[in-house]
mmCIF file of C-alpha atoms in Angstrom:
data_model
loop_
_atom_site.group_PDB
_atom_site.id
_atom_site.type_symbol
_atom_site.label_atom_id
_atom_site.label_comp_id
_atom_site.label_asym_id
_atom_site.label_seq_id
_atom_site.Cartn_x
_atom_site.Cartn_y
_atom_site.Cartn_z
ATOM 1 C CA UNK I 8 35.181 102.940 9.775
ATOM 2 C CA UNK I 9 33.294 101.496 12.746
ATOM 3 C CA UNK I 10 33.197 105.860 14.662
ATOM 4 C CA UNK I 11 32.348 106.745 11.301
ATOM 5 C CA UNK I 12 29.350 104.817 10.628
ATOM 6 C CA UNK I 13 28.131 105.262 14.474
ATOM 7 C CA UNK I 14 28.867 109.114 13.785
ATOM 8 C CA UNK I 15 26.468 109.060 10.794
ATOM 9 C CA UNK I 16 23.489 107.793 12.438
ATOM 10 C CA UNK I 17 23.976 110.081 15.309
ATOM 11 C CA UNK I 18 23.823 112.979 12.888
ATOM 12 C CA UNK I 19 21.064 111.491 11.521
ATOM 13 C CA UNK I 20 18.711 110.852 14.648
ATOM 14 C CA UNK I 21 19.710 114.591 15.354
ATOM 15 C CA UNK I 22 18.149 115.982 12.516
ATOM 16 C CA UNK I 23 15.178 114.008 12.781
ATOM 17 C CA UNK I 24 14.378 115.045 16.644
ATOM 18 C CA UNK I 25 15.081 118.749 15.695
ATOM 19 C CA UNK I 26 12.974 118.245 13.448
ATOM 20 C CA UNK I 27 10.065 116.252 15.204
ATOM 21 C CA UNK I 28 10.348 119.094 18.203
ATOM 22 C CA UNK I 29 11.029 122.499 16.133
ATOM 23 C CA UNK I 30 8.755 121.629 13.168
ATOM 24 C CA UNK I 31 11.015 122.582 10.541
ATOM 25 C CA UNK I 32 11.474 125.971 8.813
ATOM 26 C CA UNK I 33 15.287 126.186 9.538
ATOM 27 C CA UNK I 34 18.761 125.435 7.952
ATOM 28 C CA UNK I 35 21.708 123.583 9.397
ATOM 29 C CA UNK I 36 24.829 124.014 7.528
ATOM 30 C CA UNK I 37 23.754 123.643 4.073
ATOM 31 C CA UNK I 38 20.620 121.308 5.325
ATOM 32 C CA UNK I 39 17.618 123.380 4.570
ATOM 33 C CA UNK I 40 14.372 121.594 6.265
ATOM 34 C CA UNK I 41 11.404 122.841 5.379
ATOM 35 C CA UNK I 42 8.383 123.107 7.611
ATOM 36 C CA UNK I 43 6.131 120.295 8.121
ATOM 37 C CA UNK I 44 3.045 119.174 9.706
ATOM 38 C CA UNK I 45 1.843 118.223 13.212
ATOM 39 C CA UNK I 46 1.887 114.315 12.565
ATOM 40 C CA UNK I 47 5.112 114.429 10.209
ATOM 41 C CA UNK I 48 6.433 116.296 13.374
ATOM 42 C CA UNK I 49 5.399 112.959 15.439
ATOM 43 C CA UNK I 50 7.239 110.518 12.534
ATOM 44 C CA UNK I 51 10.409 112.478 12.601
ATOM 45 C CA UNK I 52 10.485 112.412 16.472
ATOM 46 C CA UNK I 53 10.181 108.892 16.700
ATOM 47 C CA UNK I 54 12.805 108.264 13.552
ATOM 48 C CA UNK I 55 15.007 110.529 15.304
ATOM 49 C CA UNK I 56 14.553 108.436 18.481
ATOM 50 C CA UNK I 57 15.161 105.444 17.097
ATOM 51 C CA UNK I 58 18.438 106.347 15.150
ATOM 52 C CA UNK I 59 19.756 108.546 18.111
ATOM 53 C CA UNK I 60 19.759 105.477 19.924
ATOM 54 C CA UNK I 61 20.932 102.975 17.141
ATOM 55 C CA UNK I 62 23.946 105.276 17.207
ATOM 56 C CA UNK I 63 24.642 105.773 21.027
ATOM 57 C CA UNK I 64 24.348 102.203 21.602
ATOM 58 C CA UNK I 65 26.646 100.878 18.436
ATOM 59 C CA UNK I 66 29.258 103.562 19.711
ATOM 60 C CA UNK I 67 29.099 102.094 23.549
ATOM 61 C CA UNK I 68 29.674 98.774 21.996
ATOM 62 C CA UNK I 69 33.208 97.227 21.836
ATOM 63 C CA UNK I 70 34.720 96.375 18.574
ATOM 64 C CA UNK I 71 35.432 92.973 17.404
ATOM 65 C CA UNK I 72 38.639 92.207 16.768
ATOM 66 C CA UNK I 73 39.522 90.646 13.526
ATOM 67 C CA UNK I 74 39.824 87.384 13.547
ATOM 68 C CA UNK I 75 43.344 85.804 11.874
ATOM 69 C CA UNK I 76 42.692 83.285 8.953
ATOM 70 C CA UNK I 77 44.045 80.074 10.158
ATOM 71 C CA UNK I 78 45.733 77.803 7.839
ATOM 72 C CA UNK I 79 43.374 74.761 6.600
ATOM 73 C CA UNK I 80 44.815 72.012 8.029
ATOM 74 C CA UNK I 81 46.021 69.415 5.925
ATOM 75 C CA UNK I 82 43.813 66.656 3.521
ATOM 76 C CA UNK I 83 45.353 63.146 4.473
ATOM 77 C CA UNK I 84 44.618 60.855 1.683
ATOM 78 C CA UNK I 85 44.454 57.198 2.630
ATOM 79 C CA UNK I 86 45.243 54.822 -0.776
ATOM 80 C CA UNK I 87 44.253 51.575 -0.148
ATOM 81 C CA UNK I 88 47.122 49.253 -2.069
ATOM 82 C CA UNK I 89 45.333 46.122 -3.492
ATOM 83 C CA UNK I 90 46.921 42.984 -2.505
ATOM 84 C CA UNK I 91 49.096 41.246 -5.162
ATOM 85 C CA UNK I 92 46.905 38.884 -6.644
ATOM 86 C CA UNK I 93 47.383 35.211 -5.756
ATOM 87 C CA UNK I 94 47.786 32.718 -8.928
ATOM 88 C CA UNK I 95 45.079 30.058 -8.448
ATOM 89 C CA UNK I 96 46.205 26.566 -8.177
ATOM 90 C CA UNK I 97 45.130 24.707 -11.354
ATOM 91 C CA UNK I 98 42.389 22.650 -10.468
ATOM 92 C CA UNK I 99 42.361 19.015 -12.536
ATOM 93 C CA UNK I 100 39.451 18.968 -14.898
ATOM 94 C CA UNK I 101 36.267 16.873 -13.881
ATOM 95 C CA UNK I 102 36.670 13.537 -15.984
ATOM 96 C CA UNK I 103 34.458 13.545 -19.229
ATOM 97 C CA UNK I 104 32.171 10.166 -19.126
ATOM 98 C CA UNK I 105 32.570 8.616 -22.115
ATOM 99 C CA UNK I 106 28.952 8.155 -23.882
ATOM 100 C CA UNK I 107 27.544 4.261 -23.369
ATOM 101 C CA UNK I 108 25.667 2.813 -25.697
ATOM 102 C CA UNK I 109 21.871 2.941 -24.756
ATOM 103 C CA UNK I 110 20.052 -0.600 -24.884
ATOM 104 C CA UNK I 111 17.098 0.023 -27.453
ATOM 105 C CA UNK I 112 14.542 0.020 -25.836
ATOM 106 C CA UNK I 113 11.711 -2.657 -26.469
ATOM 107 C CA UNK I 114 8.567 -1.273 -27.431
ATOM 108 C CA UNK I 115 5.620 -2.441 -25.394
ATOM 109 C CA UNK I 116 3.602 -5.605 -26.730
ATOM 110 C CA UNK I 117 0.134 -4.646 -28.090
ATOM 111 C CA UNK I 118 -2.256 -6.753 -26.638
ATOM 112 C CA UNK I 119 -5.194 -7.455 -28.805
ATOM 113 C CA UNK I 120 -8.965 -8.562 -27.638
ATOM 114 C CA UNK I 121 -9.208 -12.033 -27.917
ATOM 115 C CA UNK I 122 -12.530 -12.453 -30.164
ATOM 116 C CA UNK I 123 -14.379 -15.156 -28.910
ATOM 117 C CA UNK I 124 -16.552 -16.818 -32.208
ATOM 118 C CA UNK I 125 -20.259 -17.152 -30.842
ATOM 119 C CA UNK I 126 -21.117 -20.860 -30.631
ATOM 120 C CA UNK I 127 -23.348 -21.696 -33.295
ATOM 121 C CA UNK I 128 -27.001 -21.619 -32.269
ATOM 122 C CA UNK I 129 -30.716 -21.360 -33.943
ATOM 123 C CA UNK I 130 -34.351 -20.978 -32.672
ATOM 124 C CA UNK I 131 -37.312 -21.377 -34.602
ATOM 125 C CA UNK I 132 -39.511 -18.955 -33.555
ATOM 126 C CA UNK I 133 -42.780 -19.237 -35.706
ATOM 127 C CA UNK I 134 -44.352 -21.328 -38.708
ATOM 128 C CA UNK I 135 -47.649 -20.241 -40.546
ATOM 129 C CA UNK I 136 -48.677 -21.611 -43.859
ATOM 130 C CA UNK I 137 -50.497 -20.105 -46.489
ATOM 131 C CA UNK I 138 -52.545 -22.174 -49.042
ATOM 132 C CA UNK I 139 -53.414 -22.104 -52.839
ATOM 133 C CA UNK I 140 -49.962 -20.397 -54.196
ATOM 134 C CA UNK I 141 -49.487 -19.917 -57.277
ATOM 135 C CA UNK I 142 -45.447 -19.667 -57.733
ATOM 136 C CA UNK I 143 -43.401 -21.274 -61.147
ATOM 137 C CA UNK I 144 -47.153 -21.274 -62.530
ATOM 138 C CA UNK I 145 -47.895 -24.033 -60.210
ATOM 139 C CA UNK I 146 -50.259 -24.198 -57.362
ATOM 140 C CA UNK I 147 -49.168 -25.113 -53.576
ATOM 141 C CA UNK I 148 -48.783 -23.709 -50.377
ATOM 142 C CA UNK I 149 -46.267 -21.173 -49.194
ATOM 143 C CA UNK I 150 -44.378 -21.783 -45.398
ATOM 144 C CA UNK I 151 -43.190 -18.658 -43.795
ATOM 145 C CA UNK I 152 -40.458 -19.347 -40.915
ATOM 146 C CA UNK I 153 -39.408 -16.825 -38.848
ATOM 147 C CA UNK I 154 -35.858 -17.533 -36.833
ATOM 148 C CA UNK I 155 -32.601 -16.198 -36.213
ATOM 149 C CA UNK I 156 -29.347 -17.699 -35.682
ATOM 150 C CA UNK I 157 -25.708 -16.895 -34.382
ATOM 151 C CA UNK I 158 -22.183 -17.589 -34.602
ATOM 152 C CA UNK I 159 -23.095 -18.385 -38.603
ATOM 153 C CA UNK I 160 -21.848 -14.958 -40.132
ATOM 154 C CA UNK I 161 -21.450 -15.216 -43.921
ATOM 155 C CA UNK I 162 -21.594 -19.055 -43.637
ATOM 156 C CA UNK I 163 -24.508 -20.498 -45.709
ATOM 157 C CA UNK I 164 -27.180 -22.388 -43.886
ATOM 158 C CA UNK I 165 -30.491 -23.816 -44.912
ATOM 159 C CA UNK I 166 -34.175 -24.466 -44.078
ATOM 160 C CA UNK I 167 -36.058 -27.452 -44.523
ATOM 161 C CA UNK I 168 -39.425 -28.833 -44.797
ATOM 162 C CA UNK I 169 -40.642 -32.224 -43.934
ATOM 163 C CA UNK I 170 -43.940 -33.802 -44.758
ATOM 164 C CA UNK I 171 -45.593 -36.746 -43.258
ATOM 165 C CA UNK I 172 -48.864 -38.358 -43.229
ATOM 166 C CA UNK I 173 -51.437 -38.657 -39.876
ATOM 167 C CA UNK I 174 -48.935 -41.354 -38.203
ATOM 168 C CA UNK I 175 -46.074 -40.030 -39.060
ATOM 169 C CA UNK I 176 -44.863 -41.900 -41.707
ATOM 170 C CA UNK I 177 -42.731 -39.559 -44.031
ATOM 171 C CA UNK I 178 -43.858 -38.977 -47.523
ATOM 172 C CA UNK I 179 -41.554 -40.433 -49.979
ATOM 173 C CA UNK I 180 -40.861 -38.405 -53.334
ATOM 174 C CA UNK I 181 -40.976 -40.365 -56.901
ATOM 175 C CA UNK I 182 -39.597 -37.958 -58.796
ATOM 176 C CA UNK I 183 -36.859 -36.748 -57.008
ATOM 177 C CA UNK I 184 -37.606 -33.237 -57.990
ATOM 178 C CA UNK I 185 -38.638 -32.117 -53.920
ATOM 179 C CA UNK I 186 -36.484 -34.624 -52.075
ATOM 180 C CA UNK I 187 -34.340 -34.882 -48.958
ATOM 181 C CA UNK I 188 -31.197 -37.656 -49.323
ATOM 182 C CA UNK I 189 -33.296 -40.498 -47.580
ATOM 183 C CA UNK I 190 -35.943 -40.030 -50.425
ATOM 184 C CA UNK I 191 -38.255 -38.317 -48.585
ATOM 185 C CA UNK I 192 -40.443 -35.365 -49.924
ATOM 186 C CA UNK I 193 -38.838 -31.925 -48.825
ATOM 187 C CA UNK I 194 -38.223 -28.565 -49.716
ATOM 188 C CA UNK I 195 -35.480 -25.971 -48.652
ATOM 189 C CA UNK I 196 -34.205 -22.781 -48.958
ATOM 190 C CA UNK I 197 -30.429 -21.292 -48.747
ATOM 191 C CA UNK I 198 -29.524 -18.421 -46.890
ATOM 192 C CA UNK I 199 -26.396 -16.932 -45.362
ATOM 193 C CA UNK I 200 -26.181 -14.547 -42.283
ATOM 194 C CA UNK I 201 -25.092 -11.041 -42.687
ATOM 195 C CA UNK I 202 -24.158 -10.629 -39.071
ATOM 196 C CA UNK I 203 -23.067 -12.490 -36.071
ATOM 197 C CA UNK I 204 -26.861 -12.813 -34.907
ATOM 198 C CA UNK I 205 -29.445 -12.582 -37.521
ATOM 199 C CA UNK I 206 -33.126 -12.772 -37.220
ATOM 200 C CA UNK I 207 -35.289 -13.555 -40.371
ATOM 201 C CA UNK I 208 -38.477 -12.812 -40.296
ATOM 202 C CA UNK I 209 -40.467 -14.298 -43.124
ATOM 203 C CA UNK I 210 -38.015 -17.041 -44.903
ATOM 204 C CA UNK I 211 -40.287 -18.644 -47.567
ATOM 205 C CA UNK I 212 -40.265 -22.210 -48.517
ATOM 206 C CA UNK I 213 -42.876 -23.337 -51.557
ATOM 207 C CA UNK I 214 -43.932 -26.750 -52.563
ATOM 208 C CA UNK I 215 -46.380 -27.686 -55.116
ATOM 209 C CA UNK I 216 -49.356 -29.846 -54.422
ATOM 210 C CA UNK I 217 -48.091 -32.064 -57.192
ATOM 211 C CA UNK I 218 -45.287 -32.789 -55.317
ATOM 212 C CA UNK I 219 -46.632 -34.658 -52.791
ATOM 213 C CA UNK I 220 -47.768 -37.456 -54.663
ATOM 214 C CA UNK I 221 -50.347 -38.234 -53.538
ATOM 215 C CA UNK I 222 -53.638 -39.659 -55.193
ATOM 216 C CA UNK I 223 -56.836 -38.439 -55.451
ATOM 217 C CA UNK I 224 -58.621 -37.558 -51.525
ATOM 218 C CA UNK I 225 -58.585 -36.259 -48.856
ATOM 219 C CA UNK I 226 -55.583 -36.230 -46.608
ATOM 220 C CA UNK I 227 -54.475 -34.410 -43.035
ATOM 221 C CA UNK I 228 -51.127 -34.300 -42.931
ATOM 222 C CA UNK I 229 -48.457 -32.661 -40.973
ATOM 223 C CA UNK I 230 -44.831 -31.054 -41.489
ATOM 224 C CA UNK I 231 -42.164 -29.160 -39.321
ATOM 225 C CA UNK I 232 -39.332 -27.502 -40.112
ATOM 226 C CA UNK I 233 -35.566 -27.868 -39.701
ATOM 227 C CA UNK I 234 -32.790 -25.272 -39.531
ATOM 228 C CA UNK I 235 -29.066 -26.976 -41.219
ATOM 229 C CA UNK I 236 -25.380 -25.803 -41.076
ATOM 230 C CA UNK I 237 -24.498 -26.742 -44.922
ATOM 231 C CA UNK I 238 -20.810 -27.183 -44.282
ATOM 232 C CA UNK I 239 -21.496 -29.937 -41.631
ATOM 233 C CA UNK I 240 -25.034 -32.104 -42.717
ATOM 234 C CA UNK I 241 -23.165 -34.497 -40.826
ATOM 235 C CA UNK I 242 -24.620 -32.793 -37.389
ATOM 236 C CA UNK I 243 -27.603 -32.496 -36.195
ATOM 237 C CA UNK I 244 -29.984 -29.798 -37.349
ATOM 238 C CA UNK I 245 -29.362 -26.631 -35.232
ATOM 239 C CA UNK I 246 -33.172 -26.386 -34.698
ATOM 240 C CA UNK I 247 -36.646 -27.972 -35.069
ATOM 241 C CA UNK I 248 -39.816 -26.635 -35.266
ATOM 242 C CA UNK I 249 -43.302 -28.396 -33.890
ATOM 243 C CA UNK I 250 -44.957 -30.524 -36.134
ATOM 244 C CA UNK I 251 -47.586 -28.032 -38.297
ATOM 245 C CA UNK I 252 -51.212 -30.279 -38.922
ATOM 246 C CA UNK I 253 -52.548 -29.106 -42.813
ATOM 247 C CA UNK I 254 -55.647 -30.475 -44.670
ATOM 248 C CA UNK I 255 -55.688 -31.281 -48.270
ATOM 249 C CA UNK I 256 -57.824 -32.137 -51.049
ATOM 250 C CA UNK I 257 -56.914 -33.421 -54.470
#
């Protein structure tokens, strides 16, 4: 097969240099080539040249000899055998701690404030009269007292007026209508504190003319005013105002 196929293209790069160097117009064996042109002459001359030559130098070459399959040689499989597995030693199981009884646990003591009670106290901060009242249809004078006081919350206290003539000498009641427990004339007034210091402003106190008993004239006198803790009269009064000069006429 090899001579035939180098045979071929010999025959071949013949026809195309007769061609490329006659021009055509002739007839080889049954191979009619017709004539052709001055630049198809070139092509065929160089086809022919190339083919001649493709076939000269294939025949000039040696032939290869076939090569003999070989046999594959054989696969060796390697199977890895697991090791028989090893039984594990039983292992003694951990030792359960039995649950203890938890102590109860105290709850923290709540510590309250300590409330410290405000010492009982009172200041008399003014006293102004006003003259020619007219309260209970009766005419007088009216004293306003403005204090405050502590450490007396919702305990009931009192004010008190004293009266006494030019030398100090009290005025003593006959009636015992406006009278303190010595028999003196006096007037007072409840109140109770709303809060643990409580300032009053205008605390009234009013006392008829009449009950001063006094005659007909003309009389300066004088008062001042006390501030009481009624559950204890046994102390002393929790605070005293200066004495307050008046003038009056019957």
């Amino acid at each position: 097969m090899p001579q035939s196929n180098e045979g071929l293209l010999l025959l071949i790069g013949a026809l195309f240099l007769l061609l490329g160097l006659l021009g055509g117009g002739f007839e080889i064996s049954s191979i009619k080539l017709p004539p052709v042109g001055k630049f198809t002459r070139g092509f065929a001359l160089v086809i022919g040249v190339m083919v001649f030559g493709l076939g000269l130098l294939r025949l000039a070459s040696p032939v290869p000899a076939i090569a003999t399959p070989t046999a594959p040689s054989p696969t060796v499989t390697l199977t890895t055998v697991p090791p028989s597995p090893v039984p594990p030693s039983p292992v003694p199981p951990s030792p359960i701690p039995s649950p203890q009884a938890s102590s109860p646990t105290q709850p923290a003591p709540i510590v309250l404030p300590e409330i410290t009670a405000l010492p009982i106290n009172a200041k008399i901060h003014d006293v102004s009269l006003a003259y020619n009242v007219i309260r209970f249809e009766k005419k007088g004078m009216l004293i306003h007292v403005k204090f405050s006081i502590s450490g007396m919350q919702a305990q009931e206290g009192h004010a008190t007026a004293y009266f006494y003539d030019q030398d100090g000498n009290p005025l003593m009641d006959q009636n015992g209508a406006y009278a303190a427990s010595d028999g003196a004339v006096a007037v007072d007034v409840l109140f109770t504190p709303s809060y643990p210091i409580t300032q009053y402003d205008d605390l009234e106190l009013f006392l008829p003319y009449d009950e001063l008993e006094l005659d007909a004239g003309t009389y300066n006198l004088k008062l001042h005013v006390e501030i009481w803790e009624s559950a204890h009269p046994e102390n002393p009064a929790l605070a005293v105002s200066p004495e307050i000069n008046f003038y009056l006429e019957k």
